[in-house]
Amino acid sequence: MNQAVITKTLPLVEVHGVCQTYDKGSAGKLIVLDQVGLTLAPGEIVGLLGRSGSGKSTLLRSIAGLIRPSEGAITFEGTLVSGTPDGIAMVFQSFALFPWLTLLQNVELGLEAKGVSPAERRKRALSAIDLIGLDGFENAYPKELSGGMRQRVGLARALVVHPKVLLMDEPFSALDVLTAETLRTDLLDLWSEGRMPIESILMVTHNIEEAVLMCDRVLIFSSNPGRVVAELRIDLLQPRNRLDPAFRALVEDIYARMTARKDAPARDGVFPGTGIAMVLPRVSTNLLSGLIEAVAAPPYVGHADLPPLAASLQLEIDDLFPIAETLQLLRFAELAEGDIQLTPAGKRFAESEVDARKQLFAQQLATYVPLAGHIRRVLDERTNHKAPARRFRDELEDHMSQDYAEQTVRAVISWARYAEYFAYDEESDLFSLDNPT
Amino acid sequence: MSLWGVVETVFYLSQTLGWGDVVEAFSGGLLTLARVIVLIAVASVIWVPIGVWIGLRPAVAERVQPLAQFLAAFPANVLFPFAVIAIVATGASPSIWLSPLMVLGTQWYILFNVIAGASAFPSDLKEAASVFRLRSWTWWRSVILPGIFPYYVTGALTASGGSWNASIVAELASWGNTKLEAFGLGSYIAKATEAGDFPRVVLGTAVMSLFVTLFNRALWRPLYVFAERRMRLD
């Protein structure tokens, strides 16, 4: 009896001082995860919440044994993780079903790898399919199923191997709102009724409400580098009500923590890297001016609380934060404590006509986006006012990965085009100063 | 138009050639067909695993891919004399040992298509295979072979078409005064060309076109359709 109680409290997963760094070029390392620790005990659902680039998916993959952390240790039931341990299964954001296998074959696959006999395999797969509400579709191929049903298959495939720990990587974010909610509720029902053969769930999400709805504990990650900045216990009783004031207060609290200023001057720290080596998000100028207008307009008139703003714009944080942070980078707005406030420049932008907006945007771009200023200076210096984009991409690749360099250059191109700060020709891959008029 | 062309050709040939010639061309065709099938199968068994191994390692693939493409473009018949010398020296049967020359230049299509397929294999499926610890035969059968199948079909189709053409130079290979021959449609056409026997060149070419077309219809097209329908990753 006593023995049972003790084993119950032993953690399933322990993560100690895990760092994940990404070597790139002469500029040293990009730190994805910095000294992250967590424990996962039986009987709990834990959420890893953070913006994109906070390393939460990287951490999940390290626990799954898909990535070996650069530093630190991860154990599952006391044993160091190297390769996926027996007892851990995973559900993917993209479902990751094999399109050439039927639903039944997809579910049976993990059992086949475990060496379960064909008859037993079929029996267990059918019962998992039944549990997850997919009976009748056994012989369907994934592409015949809707997104929600595909994710149910992903869930059945994970449950059928009877894992102790279920890892879920943004399992509902590729689904429409309604389907996602149904699936969350079904999963919570199965969990609370104890009908799933699992002891613990660790899920990555960027959706604050989802985390508050499902988790017993939430770890909030900061970005660049990814660190655990806060840990919240959520003691609300299941089933939880999104409209409950206590629920709302928790959501609000998490928003505030996720936008809290660090002690260091936050502005250049918003995006990874400094100076021209800053990784920029691809945010269209339509979204930027759209958000400025939304915040400038009543009821916010220049100052908005993020949760209601996100709700009224029907955006999730992964959509809203890059826009807000780009505005912050351009000094059109300030972010703090879960609020967004327009700067004088932001207000002027909101009140201006198209041409004045472009001028203002160009000014902010020149002053606050080092890469844009750098490209412009090179163009100004050259007699023909042309420069290959390749050159800047190469320059960036000394500091960041190829994908990030590409994304950053794309971001600068779209902003500069809008501001008519400089032009870019896709065909020749050249920057130039000749704006077609 | 094309029907008229067929009628023209048949009429032209019937004036100079008899049924014996047709039988000879067709039996040569069957033999060459057998060679193509066996050789593509052997090349597949060799290059598919190697291509998968390379394709899943981006650093290696980056180096090997240009090499495979170079080898596919390299005129393989430059190397045929070496084979002739080796066959003569060892007294091996030309009917068998000239055959590999047919895929010497074309096997690379299989290799670089398989490499391309394995490189393009989606990372989420790779992760799923790894998380559910799919290994050895289960992994080959359920994960990677279906994953590269559309690419493999493209490569094997190109390789087999190329091998038919290569048979014309491979089944009749020479070095100096040494001449080796393997009976088949390729050597039939090669000999007719050498002799300036225009009707037999036309007959041989027509039979080869017929074999290639039927072979594509009977094997590659259905495989293509199947790959498109079942294996497509979207």
XYZ file of C-alpha atoms in Angstrom:
671
model
C 0.000 0.000 0.000
C 2.692 2.408 1.094
C 4.847 1.170 -1.733
C 2.093 2.012 -4.216
C 1.793 5.548 -2.913
C 5.510 6.101 -3.228
C 5.726 4.819 -6.800
C 2.755 6.951 -7.697
C 4.580 10.119 -6.817
C 7.777 9.230 -8.641
C 8.047 11.400 -11.712
C 7.646 9.769 -15.106
C 9.741 12.255 -16.980
C 12.495 14.431 -15.586
C 14.262 17.127 -17.542
C 17.363 18.725 -16.026
C 19.250 21.725 -17.346
C 18.515 20.999 -20.978
C 20.083 23.327 -23.534
C 19.636 23.093 -27.241
C 21.948 25.166 -29.352
C 22.142 25.449 -33.062
C 25.556 26.001 -34.565
C 25.611 28.487 -37.349
C 28.491 30.261 -38.944
C 31.125 32.424 -37.352
C 28.635 34.319 -35.231
C 28.466 31.401 -32.832
C 25.328 29.676 -31.695
C 21.630 30.196 -31.766
C 20.269 29.134 -28.398
C 16.887 27.456 -28.760
C 16.534 26.108 -25.236
C 18.399 27.497 -22.272
C 18.630 25.544 -19.022
C 15.146 24.080 -19.120
C 13.907 21.756 -16.429
C 10.600 20.058 -15.746
C 9.105 17.019 -14.135
C 6.060 15.139 -15.245
C 4.247 13.145 -12.585
C 1.596 10.459 -13.076
C -1.969 11.672 -13.276
C -1.361 15.132 -14.657
C -1.774 16.984 -17.910
C 1.010 19.491 -18.350
C 1.060 22.181 -20.987
C 4.085 23.828 -22.545
C 2.919 27.243 -23.606
C 4.895 29.753 -25.578
C 5.213 31.652 -28.790
C 6.801 30.191 -31.837
C 10.550 30.082 -31.437
C 10.371 29.371 -27.726
C 11.724 25.878 -28.189
C 8.696 24.119 -26.707
C 8.399 21.702 -29.644
C 12.128 21.114 -29.496
C 11.777 20.148 -25.844
C 8.914 17.771 -26.638
C 11.005 16.149 -29.374
C 13.927 15.792 -27.009
C 11.711 13.975 -24.521
C 10.505 11.745 -27.371
C 14.135 10.928 -28.087
C 13.943 12.446 -31.569
C 16.525 15.109 -30.761
C 19.520 14.772 -28.518
C 19.849 17.891 -26.368
C 23.178 19.732 -26.546
C 23.400 19.759 -22.771
C 21.495 18.408 -19.831
C 19.697 15.176 -19.125
C 16.246 13.773 -19.820
C 15.082 10.659 -18.051
C 11.993 8.524 -18.437
C 11.226 6.420 -15.361
C 14.757 7.045 -14.193
C 16.448 5.895 -17.406
C 18.268 8.297 -19.669
C 16.348 8.876 -22.883
C 18.127 7.930 -26.088
C 15.710 7.066 -28.844
C 12.005 6.895 -28.041
C 11.497 4.857 -24.868
C 8.922 2.099 -24.744
C 6.174 3.858 -22.825
C 6.152 7.152 -24.694
C 3.971 7.864 -27.711
C 3.347 11.030 -29.628
C 0.587 12.843 -31.478
C 1.689 15.225 -34.216
C 0.369 18.613 -35.258
C 0.337 17.448 -38.879
C -1.172 14.056 -37.872
C 1.762 12.299 -39.628
C -0.340 9.383 -40.858
C 1.054 7.179 -43.579
C -1.124 7.965 -46.601
C -0.597 4.533 -48.176
C -1.936 2.668 -45.157
C -5.555 2.326 -44.151
C -6.729 3.657 -40.843
C -6.485 0.175 -39.322
C -2.982 -0.401 -40.722
C -1.847 2.987 -39.436
C -3.062 2.136 -35.957
C -1.592 -1.386 -36.027
C 1.835 -0.209 -37.134
C 3.203 0.627 -33.693
C 2.092 -2.776 -32.399
C 3.752 -4.556 -35.294
C 7.006 -2.843 -34.364
C 6.550 -4.098 -30.792
C 6.265 -7.634 -32.084
C 2.624 -8.147 -31.073
C 1.004 -11.104 -32.872
C -1.315 -10.281 -35.803
C -4.483 -11.459 -34.048
C -3.703 -9.524 -30.868
C -2.715 -6.539 -32.987
C -6.042 -6.457 -34.726
C -7.957 -6.838 -31.468
C -6.131 -3.992 -29.768
C -6.254 -1.718 -32.814
C -9.982 -2.252 -33.203
C -10.602 -1.451 -29.573
C -8.504 1.742 -29.817
C -10.401 2.746 -32.949
C -13.631 2.050 -31.140
C -12.547 4.073 -28.095
C -11.665 7.065 -30.209
C -14.948 6.906 -32.105
C -13.813 5.832 -35.537
C -15.413 2.410 -35.963
C -16.746 1.943 -39.455
C -13.771 3.752 -40.972
C -11.200 0.971 -40.466
C -10.569 0.533 -44.174
C -10.546 4.205 -45.132
C -7.331 5.876 -46.230
C -6.247 9.060 -44.406
C -6.983 11.313 -47.354
C -10.617 10.205 -47.256
C -10.935 11.549 -43.716
C -11.440 15.069 -42.416
C -8.730 16.736 -40.349
C -10.516 15.990 -37.107
C -10.866 12.328 -37.953
C -7.240 12.128 -39.031
C -6.174 13.467 -35.662
C -8.390 10.867 -33.998
C -6.414 8.247 -35.924
C -3.222 9.897 -34.698
C -4.558 9.583 -31.166
C -5.644 5.949 -31.617
C -2.233 5.095 -33.065
C -0.577 6.576 -29.986
C -2.951 4.982 -27.457
C -2.840 1.490 -28.933
C 0.757 0.953 -27.816
C -0.371 1.624 -24.221
C 2.130 4.369 -23.463
C 2.545 5.767 -19.984
C 3.201 9.223 -21.322
C 1.398 10.781 -24.248
C 3.222 13.652 -25.923
C 1.109 15.974 -28.036
C 2.603 18.616 -30.306
C -0.022 21.299 -30.927
C -2.510 18.517 -31.629
C -5.487 20.742 -32.361
C -3.907 23.706 -34.084
C -4.367 22.360 -37.614
C -8.097 21.886 -37.028
C -10.987 24.281 -37.377
C -12.341 25.796 -34.174
C -15.366 23.539 -33.850
C -13.548 20.288 -34.595
C -10.732 21.222 -32.246
C -13.176 21.872 -29.413
C -14.980 18.562 -29.950
C -11.723 16.676 -29.936
C -10.487 18.460 -26.784
C -13.696 17.636 -24.974
C -13.643 14.004 -26.093
C -10.032 13.646 -25.007
C -10.752 15.217 -21.603
C -13.731 12.901 -21.150
C -11.637 9.826 -21.894
C -8.949 11.134 -19.556
C -11.226 11.897 -16.634
C -13.061 8.599 -17.021
C -9.719 6.821 -16.987
C -10.490 4.999 -20.199
C -7.138 5.701 -21.780
C -4.200 3.485 -20.846
C -1.993 6.493 -20.144
C -0.696 8.010 -16.939
C 0.266 11.454 -18.046
C -0.047 13.906 -20.932
C 2.485 16.529 -21.943
C 1.206 18.878 -24.586
C 2.690 21.763 -26.524
C 0.334 24.580 -27.362
C 0.399 28.210 -28.309
C -3.246 28.604 -27.446
C -3.640 30.079 -23.962
C -7.287 29.121 -23.578
C -6.556 25.569 -24.641
C -3.872 25.336 -21.986
C -6.179 26.681 -19.269
C -8.989 24.419 -20.451
C -7.017 21.187 -20.426
C -3.978 21.371 -18.194
C -3.344 20.824 -14.507
C -0.084 22.681 -14.819
C 1.234 25.100 -17.410
C 4.855 25.999 -18.068
C 5.232 29.329 -19.817
C 8.187 29.682 -22.147
C 9.915 32.865 -23.190
C 11.350 33.050 -26.660
C 14.897 33.539 -27.826
C 16.225 31.748 -26.033
C 13.501 29.411 -24.789
C 13.328 29.396 -21.022
C 10.653 28.471 -18.555
C 9.640 31.856 -17.169
C 6.678 30.806 -15.095
C 4.859 27.760 -13.873
C 1.179 27.869 -13.080
C -0.957 25.307 -11.348
C -4.528 25.302 -12.609
C -6.856 23.932 -9.976
C -10.174 24.662 -11.640
C -12.479 21.661 -11.633
C -13.126 19.767 -14.849
C -15.116 20.289 -16.973
C -13.996 23.891 -17.106
C -16.073 26.756 -18.366
C -14.407 29.322 -20.565
C -16.781 32.006 -19.308
C -16.086 31.355 -15.638
C -14.464 34.522 -14.145
C -11.722 32.402 -12.553
C -10.973 30.937 -16.003
C -10.867 34.413 -17.544
C -8.584 35.663 -14.785
C -6.122 32.845 -15.467
C -6.133 33.564 -19.190
C -5.534 37.239 -18.446
C -2.751 36.401 -16.034
C -0.979 34.231 -18.604
C -1.296 36.927 -21.257
C 0.327 39.385 -18.885
C 3.164 36.990 -18.102
C 3.772 36.331 -21.777
C 4.077 40.034 -22.576
C 5.941 40.998 -19.418
C 8.962 43.150 -20.116
C 12.228 41.590 -19.274
C 14.678 43.634 -17.207
C 16.824 44.144 -20.278
C 15.579 46.695 -22.815
C 13.001 44.576 -24.541
C 12.893 46.102 -27.956
C 15.809 44.503 -29.709
C 15.266 41.377 -27.713
C 11.890 40.701 -29.278
C 13.349 38.805 -32.184
C 16.405 36.561 -31.994
C 19.698 38.117 -33.033
C 20.780 41.713 -32.985
C 21.544 44.376 -35.568
C 21.238 43.198 -39.141
C 21.314 39.626 -37.894
C 17.869 39.950 -36.318
C 15.518 37.191 -37.484
C 12.417 38.971 -38.771
C 8.953 37.452 -38.985
C 7.028 37.525 -42.224
C 4.167 39.791 -41.321
C 2.337 41.542 -44.122
C 1.935 45.289 -44.013
C -1.808 44.740 -44.345
C -1.833 43.012 -40.982
C 0.406 45.685 -39.466
C -1.784 48.566 -40.549
C -4.866 46.493 -39.723
C -3.758 46.036 -36.126
C -2.788 49.706 -35.775
C -6.223 50.694 -37.020
C -7.982 48.221 -34.751
C -6.128 49.499 -31.688
C -6.582 53.147 -32.695
C -10.316 52.757 -33.179
C -12.910 52.699 -30.390
C -13.350 51.044 -27.971
C -9.572 50.861 -27.547
C -8.528 54.352 -28.762
C -4.842 53.619 -28.660
C -4.665 51.196 -25.772
C -5.929 47.636 -25.794
C -5.948 44.651 -23.529
C -4.623 41.739 -25.618
C -7.082 38.925 -24.764
C -10.252 40.803 -25.803
C -8.373 42.261 -28.765
C -7.287 38.789 -29.888
C -10.808 37.504 -29.417
C -12.411 40.348 -31.343
C -9.948 39.906 -34.199
C -10.354 36.097 -34.008
C -6.614 35.636 -33.752
C -4.596 33.173 -31.729
C -1.466 34.310 -29.982
C 0.824 32.837 -32.573
C -0.935 35.058 -35.083
C -1.245 38.122 -32.899
C 2.188 38.235 -31.287
C 4.313 38.480 -34.422
C 2.156 41.370 -35.629
C 2.248 43.162 -32.295
C 5.947 42.525 -31.905
C 6.695 43.843 -35.360
C 4.797 46.993 -34.449
C 6.908 47.182 -31.337
C 10.085 46.758 -33.377
C 8.975 49.579 -35.661
C 8.029 51.691 -32.616
C 4.449 51.943 -33.724
C 3.345 50.319 -30.481
C 4.491 49.243 -27.047
C 3.727 45.867 -25.522
C 3.629 45.387 -21.786
C 1.698 43.462 -19.190
C -0.734 41.986 -21.634
C -1.530 45.349 -23.173
C -0.695 47.008 -26.436
C -0.404 50.779 -26.641
C 0.168 52.860 -29.758
C 3.132 55.223 -29.776
C 2.778 58.763 -31.167
C 4.130 57.378 -34.462
C 1.504 54.654 -34.378
C -1.252 57.158 -33.778
C 0.018 59.359 -36.585
C 0.065 56.322 -38.863
C -3.537 55.556 -37.990
C -4.657 59.091 -38.825
C -2.692 59.439 -42.059
C -3.530 58.881 -45.705
C -1.763 56.280 -47.838
C 1.236 58.371 -48.944
C 1.955 59.797 -45.527
C 1.677 56.291 -44.083
C 4.237 54.989 -46.523
C 6.597 57.833 -45.652
C 6.205 57.234 -41.966
C 6.676 53.507 -42.444
C 9.866 54.140 -44.438
C 11.199 56.358 -41.641
C 10.556 53.744 -38.967
C 11.997 51.055 -41.202
C 15.181 53.054 -41.783
C 15.627 53.805 -38.105
C 14.606 50.613 -36.398
C 15.193 47.737 -38.810
C 18.971 47.586 -39.209
C 18.841 45.215 -42.177
C 16.573 47.560 -44.150
C 18.878 50.506 -43.438
C 21.875 48.397 -44.381
C 20.424 47.372 -47.747
C 19.422 50.956 -48.462
C 22.918 52.231 -47.669
C 24.496 49.678 -50.004
C 22.084 50.710 -52.762
C 22.805 54.397 -52.165
C 26.546 53.811 -52.356
C 26.500 51.927 -55.624
C 26.492 53.974 -58.805
C 23.893 51.773 -60.505
C 21.843 51.526 -57.277
C 21.452 47.780 -57.655
C 22.555 44.915 -55.430
C 21.903 41.176 -55.569
C 19.710 39.870 -52.739
C 21.930 36.777 -52.644
C 24.636 38.941 -51.089
C 22.496 39.850 -48.099
C 21.180 36.334 -47.690
C 24.775 35.081 -47.523
C 25.599 37.763 -45.014
C 22.651 36.696 -42.871
C 23.548 33.020 -43.138
C 26.677 33.756 -41.143
C 24.354 34.450 -38.248
C 21.308 32.269 -38.781
C 20.033 29.225 -40.625
C 19.291 29.346 -44.327
C 15.531 29.215 -43.730
C 15.630 32.090 -41.277
C 17.807 34.117 -43.644
C 15.333 33.549 -46.452
C 12.390 34.447 -44.223
C 14.134 37.584 -42.940
C 14.981 38.826 -46.426
C 11.407 38.147 -47.537
C 10.080 40.127 -44.580
C 12.301 43.099 -45.344
C 11.363 42.957 -49.030
C 7.649 43.123 -48.317
C 8.019 45.990 -45.822
C 10.392 47.947 -48.067
C 8.114 47.490 -51.050
C 5.181 48.864 -49.106
C 7.200 51.832 -47.859
C 8.765 52.287 -51.305
C 12.041 52.344 -49.437
C 13.710 50.192 -52.057
C 12.537 47.797 -54.744
C 13.157 44.135 -55.421
C 12.929 42.189 -58.637
C 12.168 38.501 -58.144
C 13.289 37.500 -61.639
C 16.814 38.869 -61.312
C 16.909 38.614 -57.492
C 18.121 42.220 -57.368
C 17.427 45.058 -54.981
C 17.260 48.466 -56.591
C 16.125 52.004 -55.964
C 13.961 52.345 -59.033
C 10.406 52.266 -57.844
C 8.065 51.872 -60.754
C 5.847 54.919 -60.808
C -2.369 9.815 -90.182
C -0.542 7.384 -87.893
C -2.731 4.548 -89.072
C -1.804 5.429 -92.656
C 1.851 5.386 -91.617
C 1.431 1.867 -90.235
C -0.229 0.704 -93.451
C 2.561 2.315 -95.513
C 5.261 0.652 -93.409
C 3.643 -2.783 -93.493
C 3.180 -2.518 -97.256
C 6.799 -1.420 -97.740
C 8.160 -4.234 -95.595
C 5.952 -6.925 -97.117
C 7.567 -6.283 -100.489
C 11.050 -7.163 -99.264
C 10.729 -9.228 -96.104
C 8.959 -12.447 -95.225
C 7.328 -13.888 -92.090
C 10.652 -15.395 -91.084
C 12.082 -11.926 -90.596
C 9.137 -10.901 -88.464
C 9.531 -13.998 -86.289
C 13.243 -13.321 -85.905
C 12.667 -9.679 -84.893
C 9.953 -10.652 -82.431
C 11.933 -13.437 -80.793
C 14.862 -11.029 -80.519
C 12.446 -8.591 -78.943
C 11.327 -11.168 -76.380
C 14.915 -11.912 -75.451
C 15.807 -8.249 -75.105
C 12.637 -7.759 -73.055
C 13.775 -10.492 -70.706
C 17.155 -8.798 -70.375
C 15.555 -5.405 -69.640
C 13.297 -6.890 -66.958
C 16.059 -8.838 -65.240
C 18.521 -5.957 -65.391
C 16.109 -3.331 -64.099
C 15.203 -5.716 -61.290
C 18.867 -6.295 -60.415
C 19.669 -2.584 -60.643
C 16.677 -1.830 -58.391
C 17.735 -4.338 -55.760
C 21.166 -2.722 -55.703
C 20.347 0.965 -56.015
C 17.107 1.361 -54.070
C 18.651 0.601 -50.660
C 21.740 2.649 -51.485
C 19.640 5.530 -52.776
C 17.475 5.472 -49.634
C 20.538 5.430 -47.419
C 21.996 8.409 -49.279
C 18.746 10.333 -49.611
C 18.051 10.257 -45.876
C 21.439 11.860 -45.209
C 21.241 15.360 -46.674
C 24.977 15.980 -46.398
C 25.777 12.831 -48.386
C 22.928 13.365 -50.871
C 24.200 16.831 -51.664
C 27.494 15.352 -52.838
C 26.252 12.179 -54.507
C 23.314 13.617 -56.438
C 25.412 15.603 -58.970
C 27.663 12.574 -59.395
C 24.693 10.300 -60.175
C 23.394 12.827 -62.664
C 26.811 13.042 -64.273
C 26.992 9.259 -64.540
C 23.554 9.190 -66.177
C 24.798 11.662 -68.779
C 28.133 9.888 -69.285
C 28.280 7.948 -72.598
C 28.528 4.449 -71.193
C 29.438 2.860 -74.537
C 32.918 4.354 -74.181
C 33.452 1.623 -71.591
C 32.108 -1.252 -73.718
C 35.526 -2.239 -75.186
C 36.730 -3.053 -71.664
C 33.809 -5.423 -71.283
C 34.563 -6.991 -74.663
C 38.191 -7.569 -73.661
C 37.116 -9.036 -70.322
C 34.542 -11.369 -71.918
C 37.017 -12.590 -74.520
C 39.725 -13.067 -71.913
C 37.510 -15.089 -69.565
C 35.611 -16.921 -72.277
C 32.301 -15.937 -70.673
C 29.053 -16.152 -72.617
C 28.381 -12.920 -74.526
C 24.618 -13.614 -74.469
C 24.683 -13.142 -70.726
C 27.626 -10.882 -70.046
C 27.007 -8.301 -72.751
C 23.610 -7.672 -71.163
C 24.773 -5.660 -68.141
C 26.093 -3.065 -70.571
C 22.466 -2.178 -71.317
C 21.980 -0.736 -67.835
C 25.485 0.608 -67.423
C 24.413 4.095 -68.364
C 20.747 3.935 -67.367
C 20.831 2.490 -63.840
C 21.709 5.952 -62.508
C 18.216 7.166 -63.250
C 16.990 4.741 -60.625
C 19.639 5.915 -58.176
C 19.072 9.623 -58.459
C 15.318 9.374 -58.456
C 15.396 7.224 -55.334
C 17.786 9.700 -53.704
C 15.405 12.520 -54.610
C 12.474 10.553 -53.190
C 14.191 9.744 -49.926
C 15.382 13.360 -49.559
C 11.837 14.598 -50.053
C 10.376 12.153 -47.537
C 8.382 14.292 -45.061
C 10.060 14.855 -41.726
C 6.853 14.346 -39.724
C 6.522 10.828 -41.152
C 10.176 10.198 -40.365
C 9.506 11.307 -36.801
C 6.397 9.151 -36.551
C 8.351 6.123 -37.797
C 11.002 6.840 -35.218
C 8.600 7.458 -32.302
C 6.736 4.216 -32.997
C 10.094 2.516 -33.388
C 9.463 1.065 -36.817
C 12.553 -0.805 -37.829
C 13.986 -3.269 -40.319
C 11.460 -4.919 -42.609
C 8.424 -3.100 -41.163
C 10.145 0.200 -41.847
C 11.070 -0.733 -45.413
C 7.678 -2.186 -46.230
C 5.376 0.328 -44.534
C 7.391 3.506 -44.488
C 10.153 4.132 -46.953
C 9.370 1.918 -49.952
C 5.864 3.372 -50.382
C 7.345 6.803 -49.686
C 9.822 6.676 -52.538
C 7.646 4.580 -54.853
C 6.462 7.386 -57.174
C 10.072 8.507 -57.583
C 11.263 4.956 -58.136
C 8.680 4.386 -60.870
C 9.859 7.517 -62.676
C 13.464 6.369 -62.435
C 12.802 2.765 -63.448
C 10.622 3.858 -66.364
C 13.358 6.128 -67.681
C 16.002 3.476 -67.081
C 14.037 0.770 -68.870
C 13.344 2.989 -71.886
C 17.012 3.888 -72.043
C 18.044 0.257 -71.736
C 15.995 -0.703 -74.801
C 17.875 1.873 -76.814
C 21.194 0.887 -75.254
C 20.586 -2.705 -76.358
C 21.368 -1.610 -79.932
C 24.927 -0.776 -78.950
C 25.278 -3.286 -76.121
C 24.163 -6.505 -77.806
C 26.673 -6.023 -80.598
C 29.849 -4.717 -79.057
C 33.255 -4.653 -80.649
C 36.809 -3.683 -79.931
C 39.233 -3.653 -82.856
C 38.529 -6.791 -84.807
C 36.869 -8.558 -81.914
C 33.135 -8.576 -82.297
C 30.767 -10.039 -79.737
C 27.102 -10.612 -80.247
C 24.190 -11.456 -78.002
C 21.071 -12.479 -79.876
C 18.314 -9.933 -79.360
C 16.393 -7.128 -80.984
C 19.240 -4.694 -80.318
C 21.788 -6.744 -82.215
C 19.187 -7.361 -84.954
C 18.883 -3.609 -85.531
C 22.637 -3.051 -85.147
C 23.492 -5.689 -87.733
C 20.894 -4.401 -90.188
C 22.280 -0.892 -89.765
C 25.827 -2.096 -90.359
C 24.733 -3.900 -93.495
C 22.734 -0.913 -94.735
C 19.702 -3.221 -94.831
C 17.034 -0.549 -94.717
C 13.912 -2.777 -94.549
C 15.309 -4.719 -91.562
C 16.242 -1.473 -89.799
C 12.674 -0.306 -90.244
C 11.249 -3.648 -89.093
C 13.557 -3.810 -86.058
C 12.817 -0.261 -85.041
C 9.074 -0.769 -85.469
C 9.153 -3.919 -83.335
C 11.201 -2.167 -80.658
C 8.798 0.772 -80.561
C 5.935 -1.693 -80.239
C 7.632 -3.562 -77.365
C 8.517 -0.352 -75.497
C 5.020 1.037 -75.906
C 3.324 -2.186 -74.817
C 5.749 -2.589 -71.922
C 4.974 0.933 -70.741
C 1.257 0.326 -71.057
C 1.311 -3.031 -69.354
C 3.652 -2.260 -66.482
C 4.747 1.316 -65.925
C 1.522 3.121 -66.548
C -0.516 1.079 -64.073
C 2.278 1.490 -61.522
C 2.259 5.210 -62.170
C -1.473 5.462 -61.702
C -1.255 3.368 -58.547
C 1.548 5.543 -57.157
C -0.386 8.707 -57.933
C -3.511 7.421 -56.262
C -2.117 5.743 -53.206
C 1.381 7.000 -52.466
C 1.003 10.690 -53.110
C 2.004 12.809 -50.169
C -0.103 15.889 -49.813
